[in-house]
mmCIF file with all atom_site columns, C-alpha atoms in Angstrom:
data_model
loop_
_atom_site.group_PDB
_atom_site.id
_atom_site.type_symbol
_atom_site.label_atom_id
_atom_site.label_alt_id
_atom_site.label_comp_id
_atom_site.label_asym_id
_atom_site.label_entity_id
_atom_site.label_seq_id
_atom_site.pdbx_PDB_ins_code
_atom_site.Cartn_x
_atom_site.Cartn_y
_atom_site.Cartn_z
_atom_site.occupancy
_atom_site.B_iso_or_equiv
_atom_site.pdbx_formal_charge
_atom_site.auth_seq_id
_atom_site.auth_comp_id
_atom_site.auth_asym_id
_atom_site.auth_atom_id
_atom_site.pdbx_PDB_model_num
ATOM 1   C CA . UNK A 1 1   ? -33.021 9.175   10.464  1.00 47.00 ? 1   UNK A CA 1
ATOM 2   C CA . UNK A 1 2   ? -35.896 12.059  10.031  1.00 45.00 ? 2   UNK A CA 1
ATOM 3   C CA . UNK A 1 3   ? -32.940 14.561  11.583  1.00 46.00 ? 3   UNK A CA 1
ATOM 4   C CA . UNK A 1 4   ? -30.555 12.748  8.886   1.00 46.00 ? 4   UNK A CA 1
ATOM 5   C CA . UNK A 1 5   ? -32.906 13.759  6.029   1.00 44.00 ? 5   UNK A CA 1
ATOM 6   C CA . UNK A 1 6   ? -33.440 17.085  7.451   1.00 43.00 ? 6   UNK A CA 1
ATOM 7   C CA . UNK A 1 7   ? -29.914 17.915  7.620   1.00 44.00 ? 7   UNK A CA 1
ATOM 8   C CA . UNK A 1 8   ? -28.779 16.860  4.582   1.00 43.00 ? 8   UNK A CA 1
ATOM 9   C CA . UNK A 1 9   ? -31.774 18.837  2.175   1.00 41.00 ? 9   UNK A CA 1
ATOM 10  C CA . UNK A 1 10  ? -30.545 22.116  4.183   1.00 39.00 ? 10  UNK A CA 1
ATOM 11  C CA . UNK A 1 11  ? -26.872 21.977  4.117   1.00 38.00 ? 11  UNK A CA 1
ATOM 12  C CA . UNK A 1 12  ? -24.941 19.197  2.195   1.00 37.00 ? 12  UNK A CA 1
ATOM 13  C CA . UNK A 1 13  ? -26.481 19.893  -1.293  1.00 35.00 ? 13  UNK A CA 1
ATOM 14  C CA . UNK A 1 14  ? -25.752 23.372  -1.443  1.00 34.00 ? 14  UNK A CA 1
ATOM 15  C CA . UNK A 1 15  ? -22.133 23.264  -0.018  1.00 36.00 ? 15  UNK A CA 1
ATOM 16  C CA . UNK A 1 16  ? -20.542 22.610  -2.670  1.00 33.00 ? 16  UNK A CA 1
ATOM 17  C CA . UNK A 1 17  ? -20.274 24.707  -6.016  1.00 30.00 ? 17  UNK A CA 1
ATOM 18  C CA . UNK A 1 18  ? -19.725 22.229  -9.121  1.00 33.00 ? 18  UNK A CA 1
ATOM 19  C CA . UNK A 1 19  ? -19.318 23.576  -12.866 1.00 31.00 ? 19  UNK A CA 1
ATOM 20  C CA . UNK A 1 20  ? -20.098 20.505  -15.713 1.00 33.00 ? 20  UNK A CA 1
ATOM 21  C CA . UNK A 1 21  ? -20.396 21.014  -18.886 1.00 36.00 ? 21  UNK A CA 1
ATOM 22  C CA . UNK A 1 22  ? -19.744 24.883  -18.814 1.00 33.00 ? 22  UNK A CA 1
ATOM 23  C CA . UNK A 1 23  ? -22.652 25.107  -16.359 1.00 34.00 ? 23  UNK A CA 1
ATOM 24  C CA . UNK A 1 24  ? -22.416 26.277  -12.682 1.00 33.00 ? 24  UNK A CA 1
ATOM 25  C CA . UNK A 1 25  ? -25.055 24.469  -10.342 1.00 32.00 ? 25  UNK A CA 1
ATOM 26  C CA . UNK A 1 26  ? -24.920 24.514  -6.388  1.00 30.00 ? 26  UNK A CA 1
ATOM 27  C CA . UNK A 1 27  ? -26.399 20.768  -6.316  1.00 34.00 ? 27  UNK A CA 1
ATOM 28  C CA . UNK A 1 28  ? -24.421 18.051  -6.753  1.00 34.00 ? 28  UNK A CA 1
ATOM 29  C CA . UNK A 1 29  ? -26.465 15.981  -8.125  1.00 33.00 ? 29  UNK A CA 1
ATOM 30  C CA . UNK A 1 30  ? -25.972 18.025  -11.655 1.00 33.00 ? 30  UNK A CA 1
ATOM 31  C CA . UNK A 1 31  ? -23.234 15.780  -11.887 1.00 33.00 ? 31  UNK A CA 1
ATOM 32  C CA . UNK A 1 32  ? -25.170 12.265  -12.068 1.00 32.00 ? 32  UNK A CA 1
ATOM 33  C CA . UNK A 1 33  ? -28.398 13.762  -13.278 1.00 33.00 ? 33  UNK A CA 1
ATOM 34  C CA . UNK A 1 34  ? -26.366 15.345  -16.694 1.00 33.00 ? 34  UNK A CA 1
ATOM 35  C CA . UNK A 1 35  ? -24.449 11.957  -17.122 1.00 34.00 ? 35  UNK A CA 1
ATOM 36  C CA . UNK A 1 36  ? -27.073 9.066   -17.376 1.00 35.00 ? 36  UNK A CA 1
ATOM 37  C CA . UNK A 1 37  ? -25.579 8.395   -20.859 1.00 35.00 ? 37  UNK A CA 1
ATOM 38  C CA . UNK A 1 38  ? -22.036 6.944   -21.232 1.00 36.00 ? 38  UNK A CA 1
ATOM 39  C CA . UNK A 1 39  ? -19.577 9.087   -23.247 1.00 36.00 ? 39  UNK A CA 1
ATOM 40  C CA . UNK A 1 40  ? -18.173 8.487   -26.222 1.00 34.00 ? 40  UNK A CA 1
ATOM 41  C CA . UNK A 1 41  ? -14.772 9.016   -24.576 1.00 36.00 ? 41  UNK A CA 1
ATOM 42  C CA . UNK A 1 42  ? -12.498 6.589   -25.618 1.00 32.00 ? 42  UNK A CA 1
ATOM 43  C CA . UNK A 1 43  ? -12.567 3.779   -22.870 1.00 35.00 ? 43  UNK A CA 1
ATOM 44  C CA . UNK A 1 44  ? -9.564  1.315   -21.893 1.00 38.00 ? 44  UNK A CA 1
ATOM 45  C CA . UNK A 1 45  ? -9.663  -1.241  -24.084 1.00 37.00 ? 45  UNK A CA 1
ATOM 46  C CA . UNK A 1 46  ? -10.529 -3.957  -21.344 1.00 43.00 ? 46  UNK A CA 1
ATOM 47  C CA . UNK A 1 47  ? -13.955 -2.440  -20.283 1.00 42.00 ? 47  UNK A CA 1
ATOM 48  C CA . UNK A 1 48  ? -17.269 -4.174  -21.466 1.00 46.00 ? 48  UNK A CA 1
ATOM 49  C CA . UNK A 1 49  ? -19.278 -1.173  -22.556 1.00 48.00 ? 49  UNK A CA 1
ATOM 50  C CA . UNK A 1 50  ? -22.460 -3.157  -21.498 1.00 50.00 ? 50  UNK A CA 1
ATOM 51  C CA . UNK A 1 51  ? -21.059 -3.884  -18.209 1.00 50.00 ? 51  UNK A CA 1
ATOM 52  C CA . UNK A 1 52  ? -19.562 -0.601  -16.783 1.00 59.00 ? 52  UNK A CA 1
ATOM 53  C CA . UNK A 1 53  ? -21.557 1.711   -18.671 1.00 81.00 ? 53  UNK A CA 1
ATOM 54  C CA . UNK A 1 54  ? -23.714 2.263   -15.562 1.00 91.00 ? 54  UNK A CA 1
ATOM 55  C CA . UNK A 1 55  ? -20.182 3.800   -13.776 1.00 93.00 ? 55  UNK A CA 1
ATOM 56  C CA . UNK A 1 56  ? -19.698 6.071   -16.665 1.00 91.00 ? 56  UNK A CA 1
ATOM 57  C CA . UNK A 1 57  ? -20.677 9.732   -16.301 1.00 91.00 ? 57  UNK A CA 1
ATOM 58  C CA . UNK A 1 58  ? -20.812 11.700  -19.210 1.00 88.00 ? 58  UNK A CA 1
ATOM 59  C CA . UNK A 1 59  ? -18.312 13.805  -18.518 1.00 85.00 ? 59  UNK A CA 1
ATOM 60  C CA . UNK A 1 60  ? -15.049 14.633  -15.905 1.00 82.00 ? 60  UNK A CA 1
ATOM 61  C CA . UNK A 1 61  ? -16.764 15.964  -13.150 1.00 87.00 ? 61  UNK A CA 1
ATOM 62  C CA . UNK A 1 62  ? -14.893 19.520  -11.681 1.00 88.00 ? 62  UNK A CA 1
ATOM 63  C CA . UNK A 1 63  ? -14.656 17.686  -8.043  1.00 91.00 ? 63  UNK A CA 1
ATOM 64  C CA . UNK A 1 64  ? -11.534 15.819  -7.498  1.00 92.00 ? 64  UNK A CA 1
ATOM 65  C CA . UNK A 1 65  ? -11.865 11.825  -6.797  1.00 91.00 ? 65  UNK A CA 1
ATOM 66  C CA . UNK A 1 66  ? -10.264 12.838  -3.488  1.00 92.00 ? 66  UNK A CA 1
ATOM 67  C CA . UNK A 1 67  ? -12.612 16.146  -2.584  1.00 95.00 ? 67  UNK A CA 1
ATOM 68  C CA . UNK A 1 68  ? -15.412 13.490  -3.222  1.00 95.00 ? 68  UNK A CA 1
ATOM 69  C CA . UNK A 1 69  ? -14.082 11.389  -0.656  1.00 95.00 ? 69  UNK A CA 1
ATOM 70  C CA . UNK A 1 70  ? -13.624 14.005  1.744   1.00 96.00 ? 70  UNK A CA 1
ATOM 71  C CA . UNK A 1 71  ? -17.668 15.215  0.852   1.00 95.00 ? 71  UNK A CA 1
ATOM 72  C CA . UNK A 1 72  ? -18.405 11.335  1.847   1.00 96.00 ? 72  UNK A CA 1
ATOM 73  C CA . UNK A 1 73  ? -16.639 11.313  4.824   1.00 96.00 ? 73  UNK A CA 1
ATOM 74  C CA . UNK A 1 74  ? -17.688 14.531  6.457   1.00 96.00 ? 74  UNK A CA 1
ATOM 75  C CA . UNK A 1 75  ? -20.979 13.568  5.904   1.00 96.00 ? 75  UNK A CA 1
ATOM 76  C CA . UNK A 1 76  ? -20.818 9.902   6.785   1.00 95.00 ? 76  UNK A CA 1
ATOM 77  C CA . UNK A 1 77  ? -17.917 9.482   9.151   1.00 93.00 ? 77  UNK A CA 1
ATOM 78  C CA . UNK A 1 78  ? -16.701 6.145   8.295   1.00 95.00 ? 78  UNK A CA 1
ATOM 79  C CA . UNK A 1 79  ? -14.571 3.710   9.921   1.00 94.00 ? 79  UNK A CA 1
ATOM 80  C CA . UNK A 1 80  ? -10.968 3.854   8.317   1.00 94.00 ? 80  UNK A CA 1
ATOM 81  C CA . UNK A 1 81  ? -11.741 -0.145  7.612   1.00 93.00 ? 81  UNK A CA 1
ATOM 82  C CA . UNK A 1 82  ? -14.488 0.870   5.467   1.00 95.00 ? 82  UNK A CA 1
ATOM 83  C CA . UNK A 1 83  ? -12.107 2.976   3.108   1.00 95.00 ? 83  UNK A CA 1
ATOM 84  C CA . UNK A 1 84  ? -9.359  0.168   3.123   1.00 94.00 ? 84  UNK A CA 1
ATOM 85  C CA . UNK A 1 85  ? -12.427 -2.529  2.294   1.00 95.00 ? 85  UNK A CA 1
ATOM 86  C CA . UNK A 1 86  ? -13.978 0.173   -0.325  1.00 95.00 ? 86  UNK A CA 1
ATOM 87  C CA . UNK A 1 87  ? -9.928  0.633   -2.103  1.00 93.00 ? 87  UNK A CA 1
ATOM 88  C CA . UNK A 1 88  ? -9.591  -3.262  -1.772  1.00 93.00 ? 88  UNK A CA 1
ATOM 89  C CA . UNK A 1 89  ? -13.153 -3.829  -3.930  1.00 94.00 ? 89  UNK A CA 1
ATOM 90  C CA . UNK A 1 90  ? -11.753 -1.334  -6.537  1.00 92.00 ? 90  UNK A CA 1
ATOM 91  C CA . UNK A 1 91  ? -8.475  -3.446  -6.459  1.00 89.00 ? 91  UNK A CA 1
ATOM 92  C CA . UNK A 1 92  ? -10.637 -6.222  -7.207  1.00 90.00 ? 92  UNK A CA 1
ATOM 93  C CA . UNK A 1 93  ? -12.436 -4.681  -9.881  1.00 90.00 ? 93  UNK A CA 1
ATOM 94  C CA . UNK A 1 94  ? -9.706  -3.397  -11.529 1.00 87.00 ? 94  UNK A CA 1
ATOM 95  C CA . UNK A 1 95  ? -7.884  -6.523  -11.087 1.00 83.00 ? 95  UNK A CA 1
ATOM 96  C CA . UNK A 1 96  ? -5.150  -4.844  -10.177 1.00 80.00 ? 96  UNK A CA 1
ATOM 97  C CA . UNK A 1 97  ? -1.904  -6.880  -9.262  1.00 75.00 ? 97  UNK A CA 1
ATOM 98  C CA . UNK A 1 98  ? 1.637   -5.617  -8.222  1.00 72.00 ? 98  UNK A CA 1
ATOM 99  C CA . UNK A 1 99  ? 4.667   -7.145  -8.011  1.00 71.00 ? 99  UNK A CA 1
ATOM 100 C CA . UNK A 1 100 ? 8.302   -4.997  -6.830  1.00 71.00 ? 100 UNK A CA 1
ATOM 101 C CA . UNK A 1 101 ? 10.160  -6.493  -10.395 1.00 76.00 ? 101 UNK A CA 1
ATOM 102 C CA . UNK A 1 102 ? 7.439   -5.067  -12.231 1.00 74.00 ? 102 UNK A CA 1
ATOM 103 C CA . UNK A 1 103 ? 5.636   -2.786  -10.761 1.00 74.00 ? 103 UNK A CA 1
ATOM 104 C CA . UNK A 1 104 ? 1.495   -2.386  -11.121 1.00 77.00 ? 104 UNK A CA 1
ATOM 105 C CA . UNK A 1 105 ? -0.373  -4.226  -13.902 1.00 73.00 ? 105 UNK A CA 1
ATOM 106 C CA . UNK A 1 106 ? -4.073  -3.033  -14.235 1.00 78.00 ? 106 UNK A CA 1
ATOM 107 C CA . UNK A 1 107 ? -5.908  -5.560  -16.365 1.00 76.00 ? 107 UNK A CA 1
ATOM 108 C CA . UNK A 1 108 ? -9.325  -3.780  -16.734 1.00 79.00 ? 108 UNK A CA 1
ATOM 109 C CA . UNK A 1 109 ? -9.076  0.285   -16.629 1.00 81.00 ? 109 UNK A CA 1
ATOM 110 C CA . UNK A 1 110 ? -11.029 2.934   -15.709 1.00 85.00 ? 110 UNK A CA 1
ATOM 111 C CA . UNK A 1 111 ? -11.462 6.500   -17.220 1.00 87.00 ? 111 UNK A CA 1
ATOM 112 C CA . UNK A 1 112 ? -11.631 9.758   -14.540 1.00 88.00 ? 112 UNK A CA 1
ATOM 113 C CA . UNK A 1 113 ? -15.591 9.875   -15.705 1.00 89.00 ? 113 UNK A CA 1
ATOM 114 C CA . UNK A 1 114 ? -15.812 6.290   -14.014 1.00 92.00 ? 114 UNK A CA 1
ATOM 115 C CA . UNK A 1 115 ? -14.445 7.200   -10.436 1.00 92.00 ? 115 UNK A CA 1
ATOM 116 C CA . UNK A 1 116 ? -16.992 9.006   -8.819  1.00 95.00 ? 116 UNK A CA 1
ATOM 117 C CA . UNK A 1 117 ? -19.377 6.446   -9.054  1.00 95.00 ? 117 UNK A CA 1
ATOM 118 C CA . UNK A 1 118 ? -16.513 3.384   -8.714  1.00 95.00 ? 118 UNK A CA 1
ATOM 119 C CA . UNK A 1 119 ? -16.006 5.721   -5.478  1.00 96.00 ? 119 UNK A CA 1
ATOM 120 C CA . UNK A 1 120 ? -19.714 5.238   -4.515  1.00 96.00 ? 120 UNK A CA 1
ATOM 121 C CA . UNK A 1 121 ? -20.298 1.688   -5.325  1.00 97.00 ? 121 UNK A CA 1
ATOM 122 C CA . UNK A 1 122 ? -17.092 0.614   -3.365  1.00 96.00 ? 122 UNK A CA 1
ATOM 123 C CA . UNK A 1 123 ? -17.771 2.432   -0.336  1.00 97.00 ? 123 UNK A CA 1
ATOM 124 C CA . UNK A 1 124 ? -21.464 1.745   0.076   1.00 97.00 ? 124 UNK A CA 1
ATOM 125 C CA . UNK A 1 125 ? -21.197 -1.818  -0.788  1.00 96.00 ? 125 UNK A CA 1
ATOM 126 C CA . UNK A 1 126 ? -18.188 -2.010  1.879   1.00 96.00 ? 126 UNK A CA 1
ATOM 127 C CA . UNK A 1 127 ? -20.099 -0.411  4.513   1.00 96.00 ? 127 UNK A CA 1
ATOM 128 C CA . UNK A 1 128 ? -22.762 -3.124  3.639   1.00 95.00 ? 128 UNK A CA 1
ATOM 129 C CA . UNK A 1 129 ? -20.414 -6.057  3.754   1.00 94.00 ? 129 UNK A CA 1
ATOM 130 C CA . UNK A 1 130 ? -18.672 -4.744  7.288   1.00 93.00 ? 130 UNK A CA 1
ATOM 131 C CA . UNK A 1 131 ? -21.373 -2.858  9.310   1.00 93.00 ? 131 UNK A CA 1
ATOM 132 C CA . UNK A 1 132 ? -24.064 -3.671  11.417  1.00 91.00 ? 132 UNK A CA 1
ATOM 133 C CA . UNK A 1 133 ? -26.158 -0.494  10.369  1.00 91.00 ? 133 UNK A CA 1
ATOM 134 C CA . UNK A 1 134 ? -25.554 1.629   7.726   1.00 93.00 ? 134 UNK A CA 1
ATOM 135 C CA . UNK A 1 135 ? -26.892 5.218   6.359   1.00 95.00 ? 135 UNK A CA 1
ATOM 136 C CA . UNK A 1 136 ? -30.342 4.918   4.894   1.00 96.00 ? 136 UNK A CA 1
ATOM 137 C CA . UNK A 1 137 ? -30.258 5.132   0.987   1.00 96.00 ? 137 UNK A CA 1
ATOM 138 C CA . UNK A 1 138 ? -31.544 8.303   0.810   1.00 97.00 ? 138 UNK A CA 1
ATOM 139 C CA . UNK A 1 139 ? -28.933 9.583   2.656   1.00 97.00 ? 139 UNK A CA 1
ATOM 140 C CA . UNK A 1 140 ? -26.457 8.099   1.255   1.00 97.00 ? 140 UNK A CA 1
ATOM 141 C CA . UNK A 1 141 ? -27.851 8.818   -1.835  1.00 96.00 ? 141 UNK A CA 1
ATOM 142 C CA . UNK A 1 142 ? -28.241 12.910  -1.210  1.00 96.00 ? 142 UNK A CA 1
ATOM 143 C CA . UNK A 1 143 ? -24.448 12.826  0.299   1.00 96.00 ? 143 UNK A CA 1
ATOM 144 C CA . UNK A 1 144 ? -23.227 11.486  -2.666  1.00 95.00 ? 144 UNK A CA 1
ATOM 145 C CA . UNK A 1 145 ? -25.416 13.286  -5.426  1.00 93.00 ? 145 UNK A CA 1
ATOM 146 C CA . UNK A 1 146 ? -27.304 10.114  -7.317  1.00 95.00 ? 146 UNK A CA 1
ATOM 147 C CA . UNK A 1 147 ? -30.739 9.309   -7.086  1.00 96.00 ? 147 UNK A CA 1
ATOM 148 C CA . UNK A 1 148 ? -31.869 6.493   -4.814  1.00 97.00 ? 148 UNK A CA 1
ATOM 149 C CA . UNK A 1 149 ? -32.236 4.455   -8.083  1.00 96.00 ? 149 UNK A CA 1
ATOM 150 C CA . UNK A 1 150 ? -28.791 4.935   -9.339  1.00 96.00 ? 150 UNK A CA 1
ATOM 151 C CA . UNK A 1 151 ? -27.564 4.059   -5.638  1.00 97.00 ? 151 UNK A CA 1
ATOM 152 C CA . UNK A 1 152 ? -28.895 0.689   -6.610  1.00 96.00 ? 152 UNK A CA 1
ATOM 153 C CA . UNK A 1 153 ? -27.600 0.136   -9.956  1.00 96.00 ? 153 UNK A CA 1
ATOM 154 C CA . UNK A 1 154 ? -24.609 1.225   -9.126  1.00 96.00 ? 154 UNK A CA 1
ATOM 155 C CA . UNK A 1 155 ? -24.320 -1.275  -6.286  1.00 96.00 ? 155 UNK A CA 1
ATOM 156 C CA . UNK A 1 156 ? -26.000 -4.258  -8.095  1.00 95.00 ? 156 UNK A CA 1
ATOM 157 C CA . UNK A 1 157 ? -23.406 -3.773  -10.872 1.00 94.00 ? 157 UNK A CA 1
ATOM 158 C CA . UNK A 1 158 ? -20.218 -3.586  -8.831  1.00 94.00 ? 158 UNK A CA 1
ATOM 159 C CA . UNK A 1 159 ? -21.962 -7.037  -6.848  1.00 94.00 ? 159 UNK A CA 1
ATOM 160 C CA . UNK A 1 160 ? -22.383 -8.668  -10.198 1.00 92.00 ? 160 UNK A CA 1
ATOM 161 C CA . UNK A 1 161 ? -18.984 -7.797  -11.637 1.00 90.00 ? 161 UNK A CA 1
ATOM 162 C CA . UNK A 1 162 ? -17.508 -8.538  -8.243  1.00 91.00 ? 162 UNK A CA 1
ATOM 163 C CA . UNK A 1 163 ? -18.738 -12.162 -8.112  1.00 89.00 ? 163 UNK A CA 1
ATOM 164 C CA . UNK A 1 164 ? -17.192 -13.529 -11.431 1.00 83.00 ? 164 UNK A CA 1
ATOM 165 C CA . UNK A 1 165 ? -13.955 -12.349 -9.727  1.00 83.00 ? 165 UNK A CA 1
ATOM 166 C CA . UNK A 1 166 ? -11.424 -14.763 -7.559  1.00 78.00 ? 166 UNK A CA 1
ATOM 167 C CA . UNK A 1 167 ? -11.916 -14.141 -4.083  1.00 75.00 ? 167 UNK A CA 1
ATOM 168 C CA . UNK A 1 168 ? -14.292 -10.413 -4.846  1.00 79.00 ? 168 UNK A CA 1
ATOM 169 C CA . UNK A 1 169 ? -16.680 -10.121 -2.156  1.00 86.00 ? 169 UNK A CA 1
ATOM 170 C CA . UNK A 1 170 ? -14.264 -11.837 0.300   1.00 88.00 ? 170 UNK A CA 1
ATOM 171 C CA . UNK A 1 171 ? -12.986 -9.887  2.779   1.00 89.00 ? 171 UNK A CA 1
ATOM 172 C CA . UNK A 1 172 ? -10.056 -11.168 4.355   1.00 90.00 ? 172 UNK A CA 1
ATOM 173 C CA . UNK A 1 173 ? -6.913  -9.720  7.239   1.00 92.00 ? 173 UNK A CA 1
ATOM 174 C CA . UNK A 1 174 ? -4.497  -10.731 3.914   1.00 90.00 ? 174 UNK A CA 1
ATOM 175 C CA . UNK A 1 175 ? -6.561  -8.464  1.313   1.00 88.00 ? 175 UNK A CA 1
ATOM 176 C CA . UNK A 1 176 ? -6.791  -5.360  3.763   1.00 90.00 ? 176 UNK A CA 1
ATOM 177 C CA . UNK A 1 177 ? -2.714  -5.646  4.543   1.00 90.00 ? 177 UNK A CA 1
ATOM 178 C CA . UNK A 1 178 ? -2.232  -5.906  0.665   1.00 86.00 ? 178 UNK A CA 1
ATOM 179 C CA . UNK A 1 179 ? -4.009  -2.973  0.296   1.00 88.00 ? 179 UNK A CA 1
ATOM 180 C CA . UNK A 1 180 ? -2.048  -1.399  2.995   1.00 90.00 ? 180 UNK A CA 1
ATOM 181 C CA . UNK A 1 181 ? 0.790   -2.083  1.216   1.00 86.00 ? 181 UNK A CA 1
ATOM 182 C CA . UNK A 1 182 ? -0.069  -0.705  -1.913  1.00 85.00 ? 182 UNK A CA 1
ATOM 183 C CA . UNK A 1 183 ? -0.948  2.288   -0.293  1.00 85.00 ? 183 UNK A CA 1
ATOM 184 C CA . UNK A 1 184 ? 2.498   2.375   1.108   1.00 86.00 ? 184 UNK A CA 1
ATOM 185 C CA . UNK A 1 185 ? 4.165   1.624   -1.990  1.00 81.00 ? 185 UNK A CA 1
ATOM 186 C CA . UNK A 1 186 ? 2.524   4.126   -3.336  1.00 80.00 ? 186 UNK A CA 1
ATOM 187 C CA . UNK A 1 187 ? 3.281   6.892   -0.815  1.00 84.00 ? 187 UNK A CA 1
ATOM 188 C CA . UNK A 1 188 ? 7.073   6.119   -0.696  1.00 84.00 ? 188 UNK A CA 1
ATOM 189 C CA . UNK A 1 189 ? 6.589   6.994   -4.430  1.00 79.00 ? 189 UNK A CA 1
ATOM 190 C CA . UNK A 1 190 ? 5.075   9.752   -4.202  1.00 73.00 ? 190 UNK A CA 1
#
């Protein structure tokens, strides 16, 4: 764990170049640290400002939802399970349904300043629910670029918005092959 810590102050944080806000920084965690605040972007009009104000970042950060992932992985080298828990939990959030007649229905949106820490949230909280050990929260935490106590909040509130939803925290063989097949649906569109 003390090699863990080590490893990530010398080489993750300064990997990775990331420009918010007009500003270039070499520490990820500019992105979090400059976006306690929500924005006053627009959001969807199903979002509880209350509620998933603690997801919004105050602005798009430069690093694509899917470089992010990549940053996670490399660092963190997750089980393929985890991911396809982590995209079911954001299904679930979401409540996202699909049918072939009429293709996806997303009852509560999110905004690109949400994703990041959606991305967090789901994955950490699906590493929880799956593995035996996990990567200490301040690792996990320094990979990702959000303070320990952010880590927590950001969990917490994906827990407690998870719970109020049918079947959220369940984890069943049926939701991970309907997440398969919206990822497959969604390739052959692509």
């Amino acid at each position: 764990d003390n090699d863990d810590n080590n490893n990530i102050d010398n080489n993750i944080i300064k990997d990775t170049s990331i420009t918010t806000d007009n500003k270039e920084d070499t520490d990820i965690t500019h992105i979090t640290q400059n976006a306690e605040h929500p924005s006053d972007e627009s959001l969807d009009s199903g979002l509880s400002p209350k509620l998933e104000s603690i997801f919004q970042m105050k602005s798009t950060p430069t690093l694509s939802a899917s470089d992010y992932i990549d940053r996670i992985e490399s660092k963190c080298s997750f089980a393929p399970v985890i991911y396809l828990t982590a995209s079911f939990l954001l299904i679930t959030y979401c409540n996202l349904q699909f049918d072939d007649q009429n293709g996806f229905h997303i009852e509560q949106g999110i905004t690109e300043s949400m994703m990041h820490r959606l991305t967090i949230a789901c994955i950490r909280v699906a590493a929880k629910l799956l593995e035996d050990t996990v990567h200490s929260h301040h690792y996990f935490s320094k990979v990702c670029g959000v303070s320990k106590k952010l880590l927590s909040k950001l969990e917490l509130q994906l827990l407690l918005s998870l719970q109020s939803k049918p079947g959220g925290l369940i984890v069943t063989e049926q939701s991970i092959q309907t997440v398969m097949n919206i990822h497959s649906h969604i390739e052959k569109s692509c």
